CSV table of C-alpha atoms and ligand atoms in Angstrom, one decimal:
chain,number,residue,atom,x,y,z
A,672,UNK,CA,8.8,-1.3,10.2
A,673,UNK,CA,6.4,-1.0,13.1
A,674,UNK,CA,7.0,2.0,15.4
A,675,UNK,CA,5.1,3.7,18.3
A,676,UNK,CA,2.8,6.5,17.1
A,677,UNK,CA,1.0,9.0,19.1
A,678,UNK,CA,-2.0,10.8,17.6
A,679,UNK,CA,-3.5,13.8,19.5
A,680,UNK,CA,-7.3,14.1,19.2
A,681,UNK,CA,-7.0,10.5,17.9
A,682,UNK,CA,-10.3,9.0,19.0
A,683,UNK,CA,-12.7,11.0,16.9
A,684,UNK,CA,-13.0,12.5,13.4
A,685,UNK,CA,-9.9,12.7,11.2
A,686,UNK,CA,-7.7,11.7,14.2
A,687,UNK,CA,-9.6,8.4,14.6
A,688,UNK,CA,-9.1,7.6,10.9
A,689,UNK,CA,-5.4,8.4,11.3
A,690,UNK,CA,-5.0,6.2,14.4
A,691,UNK,CA,-6.7,3.2,12.7
A,692,UNK,CA,-4.7,3.7,9.5
A,693,UNK,CA,-1.4,3.8,11.4
A,694,UNK,CA,-2.4,0.7,13.2
A,695,UNK,CA,-3.2,-1.1,10.0
A,696,UNK,CA,0.2,0.0,8.7
A,697,UNK,CA,1.8,-2.0,11.5
A,698,UNK,CA,2.5,0.7,14.1
A,699,UNK,CA,1.6,0.6,17.8
A,700,UNK,CA,-0.8,3.6,18.3
A,701,UNK,CA,-1.7,5.7,21.3
A,702,UNK,CA,-4.6,8.2,20.8
A,703,UNK,CA,-5.1,11.1,23.1
A,704,UNK,CA,-8.3,12.9,23.6
A,705,UNK,CA,-9.4,16.1,25.5
A,706,UNK,CA,-12.8,15.4,27.0
A,707,UNK,CA,-15.2,13.0,25.4
A,708,UNK,CA,-14.7,9.9,27.6
A,709,UNK,CA,-17.6,7.9,26.1
A,710,UNK,CA,-16.3,8.3,22.5
A,711,UNK,CA,-12.8,7.3,23.7
A,712,UNK,CA,-14.1,4.2,25.4
A,713,UNK,CA,-16.1,3.2,22.3
A,714,UNK,CA,-13.1,3.8,20.1
A,715,UNK,CA,-10.8,1.6,22.2
A,716,UNK,CA,-13.5,-1.1,22.4
A,717,UNK,CA,-13.8,-1.1,18.6
A,718,UNK,CA,-10.2,-0.7,17.6
A,719,UNK,CA,-8.1,-2.0,20.5
A,720,UNK,CA,-6.1,1.3,20.4
A,721,UNK,CA,-5.3,2.7,23.8
A,722,UNK,CA,-6.6,6.2,24.6
A,723,UNK,CA,-5.1,8.7,27.0
A,724,UNK,CA,-6.8,11.9,28.3
A,725,UNK,CA,-5.1,15.2,28.6
A,726,UNK,CA,-5.2,18.7,27.2
A,727,UNK,CA,-2.6,19.5,24.6
A,728,UNK,CA,-2.9,23.1,25.7
A,729,UNK,CA,-1.2,22.2,29.1
A,730,UNK,CA,2.6,21.8,28.8
A,731,UNK,CA,3.0,19.8,32.0
A,732,UNK,CA,0.1,17.5,31.2
A,733,UNK,CA,1.7,16.7,27.8
A,734,UNK,CA,5.0,15.9,29.6
A,735,UNK,CA,3.2,13.6,32.1
A,736,UNK,CA,1.0,12.0,29.5
A,737,UNK,CA,3.9,11.3,27.1
A,738,UNK,CA,5.8,9.7,30.1
A,739,UNK,CA,2.9,7.4,30.6
A,740,UNK,CA,2.5,6.5,26.9
A,741,UNK,CA,6.2,5.7,26.7
A,742,UNK,CA,6.1,3.6,29.8
A,743,UNK,CA,3.2,1.6,28.4
A,744,UNK,CA,4.3,1.3,24.7
A,745,UNK,CA,7.9,2.4,24.3
A,746,UNK,CA,9.6,5.5,22.8
A,747,UNK,CA,7.4,7.5,20.5
A,748,UNK,CA,8.9,7.8,17.0
A,749,UNK,CA,5.8,9.2,15.2
A,750,UNK,CA,3.8,12.2,16.4
A,751,UNK,CA,0.7,13.3,14.7
A,752,UNK,CA,-0.5,16.7,16.0
A,753,UNK,CA,-4.1,16.5,15.0
A,754,UNK,CA,-6.0,17.9,18.0
A,755,UNK,CA,-7.8,21.0,17.0
A,756,UNK,CA,-10.9,23.2,17.8
A,757,UNK,CA,-12.9,26.0,16.2
A,758,UNK,CA,-14.5,29.0,17.9
A,759,UNK,CA,-15.8,30.7,14.8
A,760,UNK,CA,-17.0,34.3,14.9
A,761,UNK,CA,-16.7,37.3,12.7
A,762,UNK,CA,-13.8,39.3,14.0
A,763,UNK,CA,-15.9,42.2,15.4
A,764,UNK,CA,-17.7,39.6,17.6
A,765,UNK,CA,-14.7,37.4,18.5
A,766,UNK,CA,-13.8,37.5,22.1
A,767,UNK,CA,-10.2,37.3,23.6
A,768,UNK,CA,-11.3,34.0,25.1
A,769,UNK,CA,-12.2,32.6,21.6
A,770,UNK,CA,-8.9,33.7,20.3
A,771,UNK,CA,-6.9,32.2,23.2
A,772,UNK,CA,-8.7,28.9,23.3
A,773,UNK,CA,-8.0,28.2,19.6
A,774,UNK,CA,-4.3,29.4,19.7
A,775,UNK,CA,-3.7,27.5,22.9
A,776,UNK,CA,-5.0,24.2,21.4
A,777,UNK,CA,-4.1,24.4,17.7
A,778,UNK,CA,-0.7,26.1,17.9
A,779,UNK,CA,0.7,26.1,21.4
A,780,UNK,CA,-0.6,22.5,21.7
A,781,UNK,CA,1.7,21.6,18.8
A,782,UNK,CA,4.6,23.2,20.5
A,783,UNK,CA,3.8,21.4,23.8
A,784,UNK,CA,3.6,18.0,22.3
A,785,UNK,CA,6.6,18.4,19.9
A,786,UNK,CA,8.8,20.0,22.5
A,787,UNK,CA,8.3,17.1,24.9
A,788,UNK,CA,9.1,14.5,22.3
A,789,UNK,CA,11.9,16.3,20.6
A,790,UNK,CA,14.8,15.3,22.9
A,791,UNK,CA,14.1,11.6,22.6
A,792,UNK,CA,13.8,11.8,18.8
A,793,UNK,CA,17.1,13.7,18.7
A,794,UNK,CA,18.8,11.1,20.9
A,795,UNK,CA,17.5,8.2,18.8
A,796,UNK,CA,18.2,10.1,15.6
A,797,UNK,CA,14.8,9.3,14.2
A,798,UNK,CA,11.4,11.0,14.1
A,799,UNK,CA,8.3,11.6,12.1
A,800,UNK,CA,6.3,14.7,13.1
A,801,UNK,CA,3.1,15.4,11.1
A,802,UNK,CA,0.8,18.3,11.9
A,803,UNK,CA,-2.7,18.6,10.6
A,804,UNK,CA,-3.2,22.2,9.4
A,805,UNK,CA,-6.2,23.2,7.2
A,806,UNK,CA,-7.0,24.8,3.9
A,807,UNK,CA,-8.2,27.7,6.0
A,808,UNK,CA,-4.7,28.2,7.3
A,809,UNK,CA,-3.6,28.5,3.7
A,810,UNK,CA,-6.3,30.7,2.3
A,811,UNK,CA,-8.0,32.3,5.3
A,812,UNK,CA,-11.7,32.0,6.1
A,813,UNK,CA,-14.4,34.4,7.1
A,814,UNK,CA,-15.1,34.1,10.8
A,815,UNK,CA,-11.9,32.2,11.5
A,816,UNK,CA,-9.2,34.8,12.2
A,817,UNK,CA,-8.2,32.7,15.2
A,818,UNK,CA,-8.3,29.3,13.5
A,819,UNK,CA,-6.7,30.5,10.3
A,820,UNK,CA,-3.9,32.2,12.3
A,821,UNK,CA,-3.3,29.0,14.3
A,822,UNK,CA,-3.3,26.7,11.2
A,823,UNK,CA,-1.0,29.0,9.3
A,824,UNK,CA,1.3,29.1,12.4
A,825,UNK,CA,1.4,25.3,12.3
A,826,UNK,CA,2.9,25.5,8.8
A,827,UNK,CA,5.5,28.1,9.7
A,828,UNK,CA,6.4,26.0,12.8
A,829,UNK,CA,6.9,22.9,10.8
A,830,UNK,CA,9.0,24.6,8.1
A,831,UNK,CA,11.4,26.0,10.8
A,832,UNK,CA,11.6,22.7,12.7
A,833,UNK,CA,12.2,20.7,9.6
A,834,UNK,CA,15.5,22.5,9.2
A,835,UNK,CA,16.5,21.7,12.8
A,836,UNK,CA,15.4,18.0,12.6
A,837,UNK,CA,17.0,17.2,9.3
A,838,UNK,CA,20.5,16.3,10.6
A,839,UNK,CA,19.0,13.9,13.1
A,840,UNK,CA,16.7,12.1,10.6
A,841,UNK,CA,13.6,13.8,12.0
A,842,UNK,CA,11.2,14.9,9.3
A,843,UNK,CA,8.5,17.5,10.0
A,844,UNK,CA,5.6,17.9,7.6
A,845,UNK,CA,2.1,19.1,7.4
A,846,UNK,CA,-1.1,17.8,5.9
A,847,UNK,CA,-3.6,20.5,5.1
A,848,UNK,CA,-7.1,19.1,4.8
A,849,UNK,CA,-10.0,20.8,3.1
A,850,UNK,CA,-13.5,20.4,4.3
A,851,UNK,CA,-13.8,16.8,5.6
A,852,UNK,CA,-17.1,15.1,6.7
A,853,UNK,CA,-16.5,15.3,10.5
A,854,UNK,CA,-18.5,16.7,13.4
A,855,UNK,CA,-16.5,20.0,13.1
A,856,UNK,CA,-17.7,20.6,9.6
A,857,UNK,CA,-21.2,19.3,10.2
A,858,UNK,CA,-21.5,22.0,12.9
A,859,UNK,CA,-21.3,24.6,10.2
A,860,UNK,CA,-24.9,25.8,9.4
A,861,UNK,CA,-26.3,23.6,6.6
A,862,UNK,CA,-26.8,26.6,4.2
A,863,UNK,CA,-23.2,27.7,4.7
A,864,UNK,CA,-22.0,24.1,4.2
A,865,UNK,CA,-23.8,23.9,0.9
A,866,UNK,CA,-22.1,27.1,-0.3
A,867,UNK,CA,-18.7,25.6,0.7
A,868,UNK,CA,-19.3,22.4,-1.1
A,869,UNK,CA,-20.2,24.4,-4.2
A,870,UNK,CA,-16.6,25.8,-4.1
A,871,UNK,CA,-15.0,22.3,-4.0
A,872,UNK,CA,-14.2,21.2,-7.6
A,873,UNK,CA,-14.6,17.5,-6.8
A,874,UNK,CA,-18.1,18.4,-5.6
A,875,UNK,CA,-18.1,16.7,-2.2
A,876,UNK,CA,-16.6,16.8,1.3
A,877,UNK,CA,-13.5,14.7,1.9
A,878,UNK,CA,-13.5,11.5,3.9
A,879,UNK,CA,-11.3,11.2,7.0
A,880,UNK,CA,-9.5,8.2,5.5
A,881,UNK,CA,-8.4,10.4,2.6
A,882,UNK,CA,-6.4,12.5,5.1
A,883,UNK,CA,-5.2,9.4,7.0
A,884,UNK,CA,-3.6,7.9,3.9
A,885,UNK,CA,-1.4,11.1,3.5
A,886,UNK,CA,-0.3,10.8,7.1
A,887,UNK,CA,0.6,7.1,6.8
A,888,UNK,CA,2.8,7.9,3.9
A,889,UNK,CA,4.6,10.8,5.6
A,890,UNK,CA,5.0,8.6,8.8
A,891,UNK,CA,6.7,5.8,6.9
A,892,UNK,CA,10.5,5.1,6.8
A,893,UNK,CA,10.2,5.5,3.0
A,894,UNK,CA,9.3,9.2,3.3
A,895,UNK,CA,12.7,10.2,4.8
A,896,UNK,CA,13.6,12.7,2.0
A,897,UNK,CA,10.4,14.7,2.4
A,898,UNK,CA,10.6,17.4,5.1
A,899,UNK,CA,9.2,20.9,5.6
A,900,UNK,CA,6.4,20.1,3.1
A,901,UNK,CA,2.7,20.5,3.1
A,902,UNK,CA,0.4,18.0,1.4
A,903,UNK,CA,-2.9,19.7,0.5
A,904,UNK,CA,-5.9,17.4,0.3
A,905,UNK,CA,-8.8,19.6,-0.4
A,906,UNK,CA,-10.6,18.4,-3.5
A,907,UNK,CA,-9.1,21.2,-5.6
A,908,UNK,CA,-10.6,24.0,-3.4
A,909,UNK,CA,-7.3,25.8,-3.1
A,910,UNK,CA,-3.9,25.5,-4.7
A,911,UNK,CA,-0.8,26.6,-2.8
B,1330,LIG,N1,-17.9,35.9,3.2
B,1330,LIG,C1,-18.4,37.1,3.3
B,1330,LIG,N2,-19.4,37.4,4.1
B,1330,LIG,C2,-19.9,36.4,4.9
B,1330,LIG,C3,-19.4,35.1,4.8
B,1330,LIG,C4,-18.3,34.9,3.9
B,1330,LIG,N3,-17.7,33.7,3.7
B,1330,LIG,N4,-20.0,34.3,5.6
B,1330,LIG,C5,-21.0,35.1,6.2
B,1330,LIG,N5,-20.9,36.3,5.8
B,1330,LIG,C6,-21.7,37.4,6.1
B,1330,LIG,C7,-23.2,37.1,6.2
B,1330,LIG,O1,-23.8,37.2,5.0
B,1330,LIG,C8,-23.7,38.1,7.2
B,1330,LIG,O2,-23.8,39.4,6.5
B,1330,LIG,P1,-25.0,40.3,6.9
B,1330,LIG,O3,-24.8,40.7,8.3
B,1330,LIG,O4,-24.8,41.5,5.9
B,1330,LIG,O5,-26.3,39.5,6.6
B,1330,LIG,C9,-22.5,38.2,8.2
B,1330,LIG,O6,-21.3,37.9,7.4
B,1330,LIG,C10,-22.6,37.2,9.3
B,1330,LIG,O7,-23.3,37.8,10.3
B,1330,LIG,P2,-24.0,36.9,11.4
B,1330,LIG,O8,-24.5,37.9,12.4
B,1330,LIG,O9,-25.0,36.0,10.7
B,1330,LIG,O10,-22.8,36.1,11.9
B,1330,LIG,P3,-22.8,35.1,13.1
B,1330,LIG,O11,-22.2,35.8,14.3
B,1330,LIG,O12,-24.1,34.5,13.3
B,1330,LIG,O13,-21.7,34.1,12.6
B,1330,LIG,C11,-20.8,32.3,11.3
B,1330,LIG,C12,-22.1,33.1,11.7
B,1330,LIG,C13,-20.1,31.9,12.5
B,1330,LIG,C14,-20.0,33.2,10.4
B,1330,LIG,C15,-21.4,31.1,10.5
B,1330,LIG,O14,-21.9,31.6,9.3
B,1330,LIG,C16,-20.4,30.1,10.2
B,1330,LIG,O15,-20.2,29.2,11.0
B,1330,LIG,N6,-19.8,30.2,9.0
B,1330,LIG,C17,-18.8,29.1,8.6
B,1330,LIG,C18,-17.4,29.5,8.9
B,1330,LIG,C19,-16.6,28.3,8.4
B,1330,LIG,O16,-16.5,28.0,7.3
B,1330,LIG,N7,-15.9,27.6,9.4
B,1330,LIG,C20,-15.2,26.5,9.1
B,1330,LIG,C21,-15.5,25.4,10.0
B,1330,LIG,S1,-14.9,23.8,9.6
B,1330,LIG,C22,-13.3,23.9,9.8
B,1330,LIG,O17,-12.7,24.8,10.3
B,1330,LIG,C23,-12.5,22.7,9.4
B,1330,LIG,C24,-11.4,23.0,8.5
B,1330,LIG,O18,-10.3,23.1,8.8
B,1330,LIG,C25,-11.8,23.2,7.0
């Protein structure tokens, strides 16, 4: 059944693949983005998927943006919390600002989006909330105390909320990607990236579409008995 889906950070990287895959699965998709107008325009031109600009770190902006999406497309039944940033630094060099930016976007952003959509999902007694965590939230990563904390927080958040949503047919799940071939991973110094790939048993980076397929499944009506779970898609790099 086609529903309205909202994908944060949905015009680039993993988010873009998720937006497209949800559309191909028959859903009406809205993709949000934080700053890159040109990429968003290009994405809409190529896919026909509407894009909306706001910061997920801003609670009131989320409320206003969601009102606009629902006025345009109808009630949102599927939320994909995908927007995320890195500010990598060894802890002794990490600034309070680098900590705050990552927590505000990757963890508080998930609260801001979900909290604004929760009342409508409860009323309609239906919802699919899927949050994109990371292998680095599961295993920790050198130079990512901020990012690993935020992504581990996303898992705890989802496990708690799964218990609250269950009685209203709202499922809350996580997909934890490993290293995927996106701008974020390509920004890692090449030498470091090669060392990372050497630790991935399948011997390559993942493709965004490999994450998108997990999301489409969790977003489907058929996945109603799965809640509070984490699907790891990391090429065997880490088992949890
Ligand atoms: N384990 C142990 N030591 C490590 C290490 C590791 N994984 N990585 C680096 N080090 C060491 C270095 O060898 C170096 O040691 P020495 O000082 O003895 O030579 C030290 O730590 C780093 O010092 P630098 O002064 O070079 O550090 P820097 O301030 O320049 O920072 C960095 C460099 C930010 C750590 C850079 O190496 C980096 O970006 N690393 C990759 C981090 C990473 O994997 N990020 C994931 C991004 S992708 C993502 O997040 C998506 C996802 O969800 C998977």
